[in-house]
Each structure stands twice: as structure tokens, then as C-alpha cells.
Coordinates of C-alpha atoms in Angstrom, one line a residue:
M1 CA -2.3 21.7 -21.5
S2 CA -5.4 20.3 -19.8
V3 CA -5.4 19.1 -16.2
R4 CA -6.2 15.6 -17.4
A5 CA -3.1 15.6 -19.7
Y6 CA -0.5 16.4 -17.1
R7 CA -2.1 14.1 -14.5
Q8 CA -1.9 11.1 -16.8
I9 CA 0.2 8.1 -15.6
I10 CA 0.8 5.4 -18.1
R11 CA 1.4 2.2 -16.2
R12 CA 4.0 -0.4 -17.3
K13 CA 2.4 -3.4 -18.9
S14 CA 2.8 -6.4 -16.6
R15 CA 1.3 -9.8 -16.4
Q16 CA -1.3 -10.4 -13.7
I17 CA -1.3 -12.8 -10.8
M18 CA -3.7 -13.5 -8.0
V19 CA -2.9 -13.1 -4.3
G20 CA -5.9 -14.9 -2.9
N21 CA -8.8 -12.9 -4.4
V22 CA -6.7 -9.8 -5.0
P23 CA -5.4 -9.3 -8.6
V24 CA -1.9 -7.9 -8.8
G25 CA -0.5 -6.5 -12.0
G26 CA -2.1 -5.9 -15.4
D27 CA -4.8 -3.3 -15.1
A28 CA -5.7 -4.2 -11.5
P29 CA -5.8 -1.3 -9.0
I30 CA -2.5 -0.9 -7.1
S31 CA -2.9 -2.8 -3.9
V32 CA -1.7 -1.7 -0.4
Q33 CA 0.0 -4.1 1.9
T34 CA 1.4 -4.2 5.4
M35 CA 3.0 -6.7 7.7
T36 CA 2.2 -7.7 11.2
N37 CA 4.8 -7.2 13.9
T38 CA 3.4 -9.5 16.5
V39 CA 4.8 -12.9 17.4
T40 CA 2.8 -15.0 14.9
S41 CA 2.1 -17.8 17.3
D42 CA 0.2 -15.2 19.3
V43 CA -2.9 -15.8 17.2
E44 CA -5.2 -13.4 19.1
G45 CA -2.7 -10.5 18.9
T46 CA -1.9 -11.1 15.2
I47 CA -5.6 -11.2 14.3
A48 CA -6.1 -7.9 16.2
Q49 CA -3.4 -6.2 14.1
I50 CA -4.9 -7.6 10.9
R51 CA -8.4 -6.3 12.0
A52 CA -7.0 -2.8 12.5
A53 CA -5.3 -2.9 9.1
E54 CA -8.5 -4.1 7.5
A55 CA -10.4 -1.2 9.0
A56 CA -7.8 1.1 7.4
G57 CA -8.5 -0.5 4.0
V58 CA -5.5 -2.9 3.6
D59 CA -5.7 -5.2 0.6
I60 CA -3.1 -7.8 1.6
V61 CA -1.3 -8.6 4.9
R62 CA 2.0 -10.4 5.3
V63 CA 2.8 -12.5 8.4
S64 CA 6.3 -13.8 9.3
C65 CA 6.6 -17.6 9.6
P66 CA 10.1 -18.3 11.0
D67 CA 9.3 -21.5 12.9
E68 CA 6.8 -24.4 13.2
E69 CA 4.8 -22.6 15.9
S70 CA 4.2 -19.8 13.4
T71 CA 3.0 -22.0 10.6
A72 CA 0.9 -24.0 13.0
A73 CA -0.9 -20.7 14.0
L74 CA -1.2 -19.6 10.4
K75 CA -4.3 -21.7 9.7
A76 CA -6.4 -19.9 12.4
I77 CA -5.0 -16.5 11.3
V78 CA -5.9 -17.1 7.6
K79 CA -9.4 -18.3 8.6
A80 CA -10.0 -15.2 10.6
A81 CA -8.5 -12.7 8.1
R82 CA -10.8 -11.0 5.6
V83 CA -7.9 -10.2 3.3
P84 CA -5.3 -12.5 1.7
V85 CA -2.4 -13.5 4.0
V86 CA 1.1 -13.8 2.7
A87 CA 3.5 -16.0 4.6
D88 CA 7.0 -14.6 4.9
I89 CA 9.5 -17.4 4.6
H90 CA 13.3 -17.3 4.9
F91 CA 15.6 -20.2 4.0
H92 CA 13.6 -23.1 5.4
Y93 CA 11.6 -24.8 2.7
K94 CA 9.4 -26.8 5.1
R95 CA 8.0 -23.6 6.5
A96 CA 6.9 -22.7 3.0
I97 CA 5.1 -26.1 2.5
E98 CA 3.4 -25.8 5.9
A99 CA 2.3 -22.3 5.1
A100 CA 0.8 -23.3 1.8
E101 CA -1.0 -26.2 3.5
A102 CA -2.3 -23.7 6.2
G103 CA -4.0 -21.6 3.5
A104 CA -1.5 -18.8 2.8
A105 CA -2.5 -16.9 -0.4
C106 CA 1.2 -16.2 -1.2
L107 CA 4.6 -17.2 -0.2
R108 CA 7.4 -14.6 0.2
I109 CA 10.4 -16.7 -0.6
N110 CA 13.6 -16.6 -2.6
P111 CA 13.9 -20.0 -4.3
G112 CA 17.6 -19.8 -4.6
N113 CA 18.0 -19.6 -0.8
I114 CA 16.1 -22.8 0.2
G115 CA 18.6 -25.4 -0.9
S116 CA 18.5 -28.1 -3.5
A117 CA 16.5 -28.3 -6.7
A118 CA 14.4 -31.0 -5.1
R119 CA 13.4 -28.7 -2.3
V120 CA 12.4 -26.0 -4.8
R121 CA 10.3 -28.5 -6.6
E122 CA 8.5 -29.5 -3.4
V123 CA 7.7 -25.9 -2.6
V124 CA 6.5 -25.2 -6.1
K125 CA 4.3 -28.3 -5.9
A126 CA 2.8 -27.2 -2.6
A127 CA 2.1 -23.7 -4.1
K128 CA 0.4 -25.2 -7.1
D129 CA -1.6 -27.7 -5.1
H130 CA -2.9 -25.0 -2.7
G131 CA -3.3 -22.1 -5.1
C132 CA -0.5 -20.0 -3.7
S133 CA 1.3 -17.3 -5.6
M134 CA 4.8 -16.2 -4.6
R135 CA 6.9 -13.1 -4.1
I136 CA 10.6 -13.1 -4.9
G137 CA 12.0 -10.6 -2.4
V138 CA 15.5 -9.3 -3.1
N139 CA 17.0 -7.0 -0.5
A140 CA 20.2 -4.9 -0.9
G141 CA 21.2 -6.0 2.6
S142 CA 21.1 -9.7 1.9
L143 CA 22.4 -10.2 -1.6
E144 CA 24.1 -13.4 -2.5
R145 CA 27.8 -13.6 -1.6
E146 CA 28.8 -14.3 -5.2
L147 CA 27.1 -11.2 -6.5
L148 CA 28.6 -9.0 -3.8
E149 CA 32.1 -10.3 -4.6
R150 CA 31.6 -9.7 -8.4
Y151 CA 30.0 -6.3 -8.1
G152 CA 31.9 -5.1 -5.0
E153 CA 28.8 -3.7 -3.2
P154 CA 25.0 -3.7 -3.4
C155 CA 24.1 -2.0 -6.7
P156 CA 21.1 -1.9 -9.0
E157 CA 22.7 -4.4 -11.4
A158 CA 23.4 -6.9 -8.7
M159 CA 19.9 -6.6 -7.4
V160 CA 18.3 -7.1 -10.8
E161 CA 20.5 -10.0 -11.5
S162 CA 19.6 -11.6 -8.2
A163 CA 15.9 -11.2 -8.9
L164 CA 16.1 -12.6 -12.4
N165 CA 18.2 -15.6 -11.2
H166 CA 15.4 -16.4 -8.6
A167 CA 12.8 -15.9 -11.3
K168 CA 14.5 -18.4 -13.7
I169 CA 14.4 -21.1 -11.0
L170 CA 10.6 -20.8 -10.8
E171 CA 10.2 -20.5 -14.5
D172 CA 12.3 -23.7 -14.9
N173 CA 9.8 -25.4 -12.6
D174 CA 6.9 -24.1 -14.8
F175 CA 5.8 -21.6 -12.2
R176 CA 5.0 -18.1 -13.2
E177 CA 2.5 -16.9 -10.6
F178 CA 4.9 -14.6 -8.8
K179 CA 5.8 -11.0 -8.3
I180 CA 9.1 -9.4 -7.5
S181 CA 10.6 -6.8 -5.2
V182 CA 14.1 -5.3 -5.2
K183 CA 14.2 -3.2 -2.0
A184 CA 16.8 -1.1 -0.4
S185 CA 16.9 1.4 2.5
D186 CA 18.7 3.8 0.1
V187 CA 16.0 5.6 -2.0
F188 CA 18.3 6.1 -5.0
L189 CA 19.4 2.4 -5.0
A190 CA 15.9 1.1 -4.7
V191 CA 14.5 3.3 -7.4
A192 CA 17.3 2.5 -9.8
A193 CA 16.9 -1.3 -9.2
Y194 CA 13.2 -1.2 -9.8
Q195 CA 13.7 0.8 -13.0
G196 CA 16.2 -1.8 -14.2
L197 CA 13.9 -4.7 -13.3
A198 CA 10.9 -3.0 -15.0
E199 CA 12.8 -3.0 -18.2
A200 CA 14.1 -6.6 -17.8
C201 CA 10.8 -8.4 -17.2
D202 CA 7.0 -8.2 -17.3
Y203 CA 6.3 -9.7 -13.9
P204 CA 4.2 -7.6 -11.5
L205 CA 6.4 -5.5 -9.1
H206 CA 6.0 -5.1 -5.4
L207 CA 7.3 -1.7 -4.4
G208 CA 8.9 -0.6 -1.2
V209 CA 11.8 1.2 0.4
T210 CA 12.9 -1.2 3.1
E211 CA 13.8 -0.2 6.7
A212 CA 12.8 3.3 5.8
G213 CA 12.7 4.5 9.5
G214 CA 10.1 5.9 11.8
L215 CA 6.7 7.4 11.0
I216 CA 7.9 10.8 9.7
T217 CA 11.3 9.7 8.2
G218 CA 9.9 6.5 6.7
T219 CA 6.9 8.3 5.3
V220 CA 9.1 10.9 3.5
K221 CA 11.6 8.3 2.1
S222 CA 8.8 5.9 1.0
S223 CA 6.8 8.7 -0.6
I224 CA 9.8 9.8 -2.6
G225 CA 10.8 6.3 -3.7
I226 CA 7.5 4.7 -4.2
G227 CA 5.9 7.9 -5.4
S228 CA 8.5 8.5 -8.1
L229 CA 8.2 4.9 -9.4
L230 CA 4.4 5.0 -9.5
W231 CA 4.5 8.4 -11.2
A232 CA 6.7 6.7 -13.9
G233 CA 4.1 3.9 -14.2
I234 CA 6.2 1.3 -12.4
G235 CA 4.6 -0.8 -9.6
D236 CA 1.6 -3.0 -9.0
T237 CA 1.4 -3.3 -5.2
I238 CA 3.1 -1.4 -2.4
R239 CA 4.2 -1.7 1.2
V240 CA 5.4 1.3 3.2
S241 CA 7.9 -0.1 5.7
L242 CA 7.7 2.0 8.9
S243 CA 9.0 1.5 12.5
A244 CA 5.4 2.1 13.5
E245 CA 2.1 0.2 13.8
P246 CA 1.0 -1.6 10.6
V247 CA -2.1 0.5 10.4
E248 CA 0.1 3.6 9.9
E249 CA 1.8 1.8 6.9
V250 CA -1.7 1.4 5.4
K251 CA -2.6 5.0 5.9
V252 CA 0.6 6.3 4.3
G253 CA 0.2 3.8 1.4
F254 CA -3.2 5.1 0.6
E255 CA -2.1 8.7 0.9
I256 CA 0.7 8.1 -1.7
L257 CA -1.9 6.5 -4.1
K258 CA -4.4 9.3 -3.5
G259 CA -1.7 12.0 -4.0
L260 CA -1.0 10.5 -7.5
G261 CA -4.7 10.0 -8.3
L262 CA -4.2 6.2 -8.6
R263 CA -6.7 5.2 -5.9
H264 CA -9.3 7.1 -3.9
R265 CA -10.3 6.0 -0.4
G266 CA -11.7 8.0 2.4
V267 CA -11.8 11.8 2.9
S268 CA -9.1 13.8 1.2
I269 CA -8.6 17.1 3.1
V270 CA -7.2 20.1 1.3
S271 CA -6.1 22.5 4.1
C272 CA -3.9 25.6 4.4
P273 CA -0.9 25.7 6.7
S274 CA -2.6 28.6 8.5
C275 CA -1.2 32.1 9.1
A276 CA -2.2 35.4 10.8
R277 CA -5.1 35.7 8.4
Q278 CA -6.9 32.6 9.7
A279 CA -10.3 33.2 11.0
F280 CA -10.3 29.9 13.0
Q281 CA -7.8 27.4 14.3
V282 CA -7.1 25.6 11.1
I283 CA -4.4 23.2 12.4
K284 CA -6.5 22.0 15.3
T285 CA -9.7 21.8 13.2
V286 CA -8.0 19.6 10.6
E287 CA -6.4 17.4 13.3
V288 CA -9.9 16.8 14.9
L289 CA -11.6 16.2 11.5
E290 CA -9.0 13.7 10.4
K291 CA -9.7 11.6 13.5
R292 CA -13.5 12.0 13.4
L293 CA -13.7 11.2 9.6
A294 CA -11.3 8.2 9.7
H295 CA -14.3 5.8 9.5
I296 CA -15.3 7.1 6.1
S297 CA -14.1 4.9 3.3
T298 CA -16.1 6.6 0.5
P299 CA -13.9 8.9 -1.6
I300 CA -14.8 12.5 -0.6
T301 CA -12.9 15.8 -1.1
L302 CA -13.0 18.4 1.7
S303 CA -11.3 21.8 1.8
I304 CA -10.6 23.6 5.1
I305 CA -9.1 27.0 4.4
G306 CA -8.6 29.7 7.1
C307 CA -9.3 32.8 5.0
V308 CA -10.8 34.1 1.8
V309 CA -7.5 34.5 -0.1
N310 CA -7.5 30.9 -1.4
G311 CA -10.6 29.5 0.2
P312 CA -13.2 30.1 -2.5
G313 CA -10.8 28.8 -5.2
E314 CA -10.1 25.6 -3.3
A315 CA -13.7 25.1 -2.4
R316 CA -14.6 25.1 -6.1
E317 CA -12.6 22.0 -6.5
T318 CA -14.0 20.0 -3.6
M319 CA -17.3 18.4 -2.7
I320 CA -17.5 20.3 0.6
G321 CA -15.5 23.3 1.7
V322 CA -15.2 25.8 4.6
T323 CA -13.6 29.2 4.2
G324 CA -12.9 31.4 7.3
G325 CA -14.9 34.6 7.5
G326 CA -15.3 37.5 9.9
N327 CA -16.9 37.6 13.4
G328 CA -16.5 33.9 13.9
T329 CA -18.8 33.0 11.0
H330 CA -17.5 31.0 8.1
M331 CA -18.8 30.2 4.6
V332 CA -19.7 26.6 3.7
Y333 CA -19.5 25.5 0.1
V334 CA -21.3 22.5 -1.4
N335 CA -20.1 21.2 -4.8
G336 CA -18.0 24.3 -5.2
V337 CA -20.9 26.8 -4.6
T338 CA -21.5 29.0 -1.6
D339 CA -24.3 27.4 0.3
H340 CA -24.6 28.6 3.9
K341 CA -22.7 30.0 6.9
I342 CA -21.7 28.3 10.1
D343 CA -20.3 29.7 13.4
D344 CA -17.1 28.6 15.1
G345 CA -18.8 26.5 17.9
R346 CA -20.8 24.3 15.5
M347 CA -18.3 24.0 12.6
I348 CA -16.6 20.7 13.3
D349 CA -19.8 18.8 14.1
H350 CA -21.5 20.4 11.1
V351 CA -18.7 19.4 8.7
V352 CA -18.7 15.9 10.0
G353 CA -22.4 15.7 9.5
L354 CA -22.1 17.0 5.9
V355 CA -19.4 14.5 5.0
E356 CA -21.3 11.6 6.5
Q357 CA -24.4 12.6 4.7
R358 CA -22.6 12.9 1.4
A359 CA -20.9 9.5 1.9
A360 CA -24.3 7.9 2.6
E361 CA -25.7 9.4 -0.5
I362 CA -22.8 8.2 -2.7
E363 CA -23.1 4.7 -1.3
A364 CA -26.8 4.6 -1.7
A365 CA -26.4 5.7 -5.4
K366 CA -23.8 3.0 -5.9
A367 CA -26.1 0.3 -4.4
A368 CA -29.0 1.4 -6.5
A369 CA -26.9 1.3 -9.7
A370 CA -25.6 -2.1 -8.8
A371 CA -29.1 -3.4 -8.2
A372 CA -30.3 -2.0 -11.6
E373 CA -27.6 -3.9 -13.5

């Protein structure tokens, strides 16, 4: 079997919506989202968090709007943001209307939770008038009482039914510009719910394992849940929920996508865990390189291997590679071929320079190709 064959992921066919200028669903790239954790009325602090997420490559940012002060601040936040802003709304339909008027690209709202049919119509009208899409966000921890009484506990069937009930409300109001999520903190429950929803509708799906935990725990749980769904072709946009700064969610999101070959951004480092054979301090070297190369957004592969056992083989598969050698001198590979040697003291600066040079060359070639079209 060829490498291409076993890496192939066949995505579920879904309709496409727009979140601002970002397409979600269909054949669009899987987008990465995060959510600010500032008090939204703190405009300066919220914009600062969005700026950090933008620098990490985020595609869409969500902002909570629990009160009038938040929706009043949203206009300035939306204006300052370089990416679409989603307004997170719970229960109060007026906040949704205010957010749409303030320029939100999308409303995260469950139409069945905001009251009468007349209120739903008002929110749908505001969304249509201002070009907003919506996200129906079902959560295992806040299912409707009727469903919990009927099913006995949160389960995939109850979550899918909840999502489809909310979807029907929007469809009955001739509104179909929405995506759906069915999140749970339990990985098995979340995955099963998404699998059921993927079979039941063709709306784009927003993936996430909610309340996943801290940086390490949450990263592992999210990678298992989101990764297994994406591998099965399910999912159109993702948010990694961490008890950590939003920029960390973005980083992990891109690492999940890079690991599955679904999107490529920045430097992908292949490195060994190190052992007694290492000819240089691999762990420290990789730690420093990750920080010093964080500004590179161009997709580049780099291998950092401590000895010659696997080093040459890994270097053949990366654009730039370093394999540990004897006497403090190490082999540098370019495009998989041995190119030159470098000593310990200059290695990190040298690798950073090689990566930056390669990134500049790739970007210049892209610009030239675009100009020639």
C-alpha cells in the first residue's frame, strides 16, 4: 500500500456556510477557533487576546456576550479584530439581536432556549439583515429537561435529538446558515454524538470536547476525540477547550490538523525522545527551536535527531534536518541530502537561519506565482 493511500481521509459531505469571510463546511479547509476569557466589556484586554490568537493563526474567535455591556463593547472588538468574531449568547434573545447589530459574524445560540416563536423570528431577522450565520451548540451538561427525563441521562441519542430540534426551528424560519456542535466532557459520549449527528444531517459540524481540562489533560482528550472524528472524515471547524490561554488552544488545534495532514502551518519538528546515544541535548534544543521558530507560518518540516540510528532516515523526509555526530560536530541535511556539518555552539542559530531562509524562499515563490497569474 502506498503512503498516499493509507493517509487518505475522505471528508463527510456537508453544506457550506460563511462565518464572516471564512467558509465552513463543503470543501473548505478545517478552520481553527478559540474563545476569549476576558471580561468582554474590557475592550482593550479582549482585543489583546484576539491579537495573540491571530498571531498563532486562528481563523475564528468567539466572545461571550452575557449582558448589555458586552454587546455594547462588541462593536469596537469586531472592528479591531482581523478575523471573524462569534458572539456567544445564552437564553437572552436581545443580546443576540444586539450582537448582530454590532457586527458579529456568527451567533452561538440555541433557538429553543430563547423563548417564544416571535423571539426566534426576531433573532433570525437580525441575523439575515446583518449577514450573520449561527451555531447551534448542544452540550451534554445542559440538555433540555424533557430529554433528560425521557432518556434518563445525557446520551448520544438525546444530544442528537436536541440538535435536530433546534435545527428544525431555524429551518422553519427559512434559515439554514448554521453549523452544529454536540459537545461533552466525556470523549466517548462526544464522539458518539458527533457520529450520530453526521449521519442525521448535512450541516457543517463544529467539533470539540468541552471542559476538557488543563493544558496537558485537555490536549490529550481533545486530540483523541477531535482527532478520531477528523480521521473518520467528520468535522468542519474545531475548538480545543483548555483551561489555558486562548493562544494555547490555537496551537493545539493546528497540531491536531497537522498531525492528520489536514492543514499545514508553521514548522513541524520531527525529533527523537533522546537517549544515551544523543550527541547533543535534543530536548533542550527542540524546546529552544520551538520558541525561536514560532513566528514562522510557512509550512516547513524540520528533523532534529540525536544520533545516526534514525537521523539520516528522518532527514530524508524533511526539508531541513540535523543528525548528531561525533566530537560535537553534527550533519546538516537539506532536502534529504547531506549538505554540510555544524558544531554544537552554532547549531541552533544556524538551524533558525536555514528555516527562515527557506520560509522566505517559499513565500517569494508563492508571490511570484500569484503575480504571474
